[in-house]
mmCIF file of C-alpha atoms in Angstrom:
data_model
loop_
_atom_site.group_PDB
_atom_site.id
_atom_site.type_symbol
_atom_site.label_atom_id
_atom_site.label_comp_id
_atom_site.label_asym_id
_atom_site.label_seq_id
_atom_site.Cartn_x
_atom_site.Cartn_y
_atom_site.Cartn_z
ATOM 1 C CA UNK A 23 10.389 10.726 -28.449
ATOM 2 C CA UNK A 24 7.016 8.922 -28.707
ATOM 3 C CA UNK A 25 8.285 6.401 -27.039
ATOM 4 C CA UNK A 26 9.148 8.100 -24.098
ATOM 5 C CA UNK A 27 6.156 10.064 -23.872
ATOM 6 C CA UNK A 28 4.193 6.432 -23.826
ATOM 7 C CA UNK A 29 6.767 5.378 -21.031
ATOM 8 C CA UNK A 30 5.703 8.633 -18.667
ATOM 9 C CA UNK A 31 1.694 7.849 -19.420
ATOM 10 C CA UNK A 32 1.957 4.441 -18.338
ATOM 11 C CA UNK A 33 3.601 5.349 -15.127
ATOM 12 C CA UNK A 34 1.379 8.042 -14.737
ATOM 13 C CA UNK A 35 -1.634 6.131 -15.433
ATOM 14 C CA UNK A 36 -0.156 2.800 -12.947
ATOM 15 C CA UNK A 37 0.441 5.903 -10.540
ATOM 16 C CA UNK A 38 -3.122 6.890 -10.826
ATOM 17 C CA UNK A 39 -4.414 3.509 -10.670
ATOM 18 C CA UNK A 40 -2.820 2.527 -7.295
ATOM 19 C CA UNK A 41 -3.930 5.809 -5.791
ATOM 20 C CA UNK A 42 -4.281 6.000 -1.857
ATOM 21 C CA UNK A 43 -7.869 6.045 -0.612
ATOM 22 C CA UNK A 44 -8.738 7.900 3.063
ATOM 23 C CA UNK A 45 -10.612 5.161 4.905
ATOM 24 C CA UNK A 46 -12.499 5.074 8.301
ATOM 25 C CA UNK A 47 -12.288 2.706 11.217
ATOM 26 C CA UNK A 48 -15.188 1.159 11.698
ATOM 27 C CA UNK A 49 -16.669 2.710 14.715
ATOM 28 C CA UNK A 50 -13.985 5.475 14.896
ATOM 29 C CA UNK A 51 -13.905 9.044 13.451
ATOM 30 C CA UNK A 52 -10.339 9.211 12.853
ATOM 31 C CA UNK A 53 -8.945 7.579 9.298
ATOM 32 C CA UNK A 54 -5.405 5.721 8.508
ATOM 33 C CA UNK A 55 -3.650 7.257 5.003
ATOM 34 C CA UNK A 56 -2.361 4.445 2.865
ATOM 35 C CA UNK A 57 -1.144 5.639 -0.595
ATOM 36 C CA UNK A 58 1.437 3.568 -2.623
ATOM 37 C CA UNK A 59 3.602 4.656 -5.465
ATOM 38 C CA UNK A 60 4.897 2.148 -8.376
ATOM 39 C CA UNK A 61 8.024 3.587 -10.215
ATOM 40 C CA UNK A 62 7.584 1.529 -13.093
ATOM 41 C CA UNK A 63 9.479 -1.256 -13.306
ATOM 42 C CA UNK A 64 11.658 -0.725 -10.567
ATOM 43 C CA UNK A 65 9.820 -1.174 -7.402
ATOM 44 C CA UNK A 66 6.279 0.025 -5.472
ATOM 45 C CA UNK A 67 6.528 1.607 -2.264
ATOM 46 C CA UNK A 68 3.340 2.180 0.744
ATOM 47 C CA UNK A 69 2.824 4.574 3.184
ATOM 48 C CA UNK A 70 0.608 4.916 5.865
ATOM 49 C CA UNK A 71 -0.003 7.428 8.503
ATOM 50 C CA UNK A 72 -1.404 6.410 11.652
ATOM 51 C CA UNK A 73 -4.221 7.629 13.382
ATOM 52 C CA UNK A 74 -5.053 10.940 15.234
ATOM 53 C CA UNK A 75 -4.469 9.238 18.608
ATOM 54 C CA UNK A 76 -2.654 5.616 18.044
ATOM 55 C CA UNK A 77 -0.779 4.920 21.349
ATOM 56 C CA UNK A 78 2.630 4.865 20.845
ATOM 57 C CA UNK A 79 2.958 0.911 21.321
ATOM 58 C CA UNK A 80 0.430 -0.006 18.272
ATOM 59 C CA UNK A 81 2.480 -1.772 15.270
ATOM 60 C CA UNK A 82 1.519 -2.361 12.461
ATOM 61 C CA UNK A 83 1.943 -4.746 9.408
ATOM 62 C CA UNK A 84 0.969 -4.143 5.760
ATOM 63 C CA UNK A 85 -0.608 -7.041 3.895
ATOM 64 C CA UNK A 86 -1.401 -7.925 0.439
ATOM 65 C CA UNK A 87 -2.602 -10.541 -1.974
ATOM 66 C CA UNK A 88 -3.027 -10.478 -5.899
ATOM 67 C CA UNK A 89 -6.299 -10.463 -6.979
ATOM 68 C CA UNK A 90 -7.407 -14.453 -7.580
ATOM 69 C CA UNK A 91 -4.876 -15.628 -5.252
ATOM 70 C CA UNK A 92 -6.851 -16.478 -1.631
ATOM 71 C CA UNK A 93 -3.521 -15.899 1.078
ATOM 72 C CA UNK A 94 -2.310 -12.936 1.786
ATOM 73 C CA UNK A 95 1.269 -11.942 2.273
ATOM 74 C CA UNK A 96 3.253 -9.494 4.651
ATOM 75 C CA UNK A 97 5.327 -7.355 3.476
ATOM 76 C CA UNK A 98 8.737 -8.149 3.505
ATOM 77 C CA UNK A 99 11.083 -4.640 3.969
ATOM 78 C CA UNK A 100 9.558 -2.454 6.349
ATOM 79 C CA UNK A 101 12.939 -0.759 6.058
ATOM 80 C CA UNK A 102 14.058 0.970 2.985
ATOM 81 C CA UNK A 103 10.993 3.165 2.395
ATOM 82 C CA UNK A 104 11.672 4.914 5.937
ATOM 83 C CA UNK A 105 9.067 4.409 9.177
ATOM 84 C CA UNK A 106 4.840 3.475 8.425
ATOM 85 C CA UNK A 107 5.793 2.222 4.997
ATOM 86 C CA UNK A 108 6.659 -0.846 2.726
ATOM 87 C CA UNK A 109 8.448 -1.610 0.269
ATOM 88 C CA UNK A 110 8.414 -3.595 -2.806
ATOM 89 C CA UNK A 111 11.541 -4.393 -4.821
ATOM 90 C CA UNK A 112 11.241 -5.600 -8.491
ATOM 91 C CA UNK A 113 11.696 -9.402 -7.247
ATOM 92 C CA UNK A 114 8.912 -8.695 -4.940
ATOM 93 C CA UNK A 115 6.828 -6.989 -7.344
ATOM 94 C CA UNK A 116 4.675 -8.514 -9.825
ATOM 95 C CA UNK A 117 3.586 -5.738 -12.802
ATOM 96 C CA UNK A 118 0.449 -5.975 -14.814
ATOM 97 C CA UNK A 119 -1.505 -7.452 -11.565
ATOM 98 C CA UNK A 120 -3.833 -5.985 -9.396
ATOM 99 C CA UNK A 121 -3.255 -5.788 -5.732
ATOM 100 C CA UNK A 122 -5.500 -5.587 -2.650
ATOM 101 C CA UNK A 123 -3.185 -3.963 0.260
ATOM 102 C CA UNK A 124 -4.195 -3.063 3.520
ATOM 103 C CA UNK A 125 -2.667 -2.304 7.292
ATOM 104 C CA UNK A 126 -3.628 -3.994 9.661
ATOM 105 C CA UNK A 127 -2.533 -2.450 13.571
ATOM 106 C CA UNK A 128 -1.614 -4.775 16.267
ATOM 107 C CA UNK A 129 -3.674 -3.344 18.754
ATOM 108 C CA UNK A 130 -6.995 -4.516 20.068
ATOM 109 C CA UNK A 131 -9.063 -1.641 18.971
ATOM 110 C CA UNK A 132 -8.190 -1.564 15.322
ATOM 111 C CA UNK A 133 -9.818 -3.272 13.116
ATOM 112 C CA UNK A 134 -8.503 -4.395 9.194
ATOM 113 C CA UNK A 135 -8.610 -1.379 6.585
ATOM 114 C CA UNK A 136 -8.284 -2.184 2.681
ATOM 115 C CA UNK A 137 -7.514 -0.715 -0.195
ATOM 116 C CA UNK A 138 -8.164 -2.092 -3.693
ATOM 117 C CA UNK A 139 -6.037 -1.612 -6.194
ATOM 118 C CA UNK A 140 -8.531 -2.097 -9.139
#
């Protein structure tokens, strides 16, 4: 039983770790939602809603790197999780580490949004 109970904390406490943060464009007063949820030790899985106003054309494309590492990587299923969202399997997914994710939008106006996973 203790056990278990440790195994809930820890996903609760990974859960509350990689928390989604409300951030600002620069220069624009609407904000882009990125949250991401680890269901530990399956997979991790990021969504994003776009902002109040993104023309319909504007893609976008979810990045990340491991903290210490310098290049970052694009996501690779943009599919499974459902629209504005990607996701991680476990061969994808490296646990203990700390990620920096962000969403970048294809668009000239947009500029890069992150999200630190620390």
């Amino acid at each position: 039983m203790a056990g278990m109970l440790n195994y809930y904390f820890l996903i609760w406490a990974v859960i509350m770790r990689i928390s989604g943060r409300h951030l600002a464009l620069k220069g624009a007063s609407s904000s882009l939602h990125l949250r991401c949820l680890v269901l530990y030790p399956k997979c991790m899985s990021c969504h994003w809603t776009p902002q109040d106003g993104a023309a319909s054309n504007t893609t976008f494309h979810l990045r990340y790197k491991m903290r210490g590492v310098t290049e970052a990587e694009e996501c690779k299923d943009y599919v499974t999780s459902g629209p504005n969202s990607c996701y991680f399997s476990r061969t994808n997914l490296c646990l203990y580490l700390t990620y920096e994710i962000w969403v970048e939008a294809g668009n000239r106006m947009s500029e890069k949004l992150i999200v630190n996973t620390e």
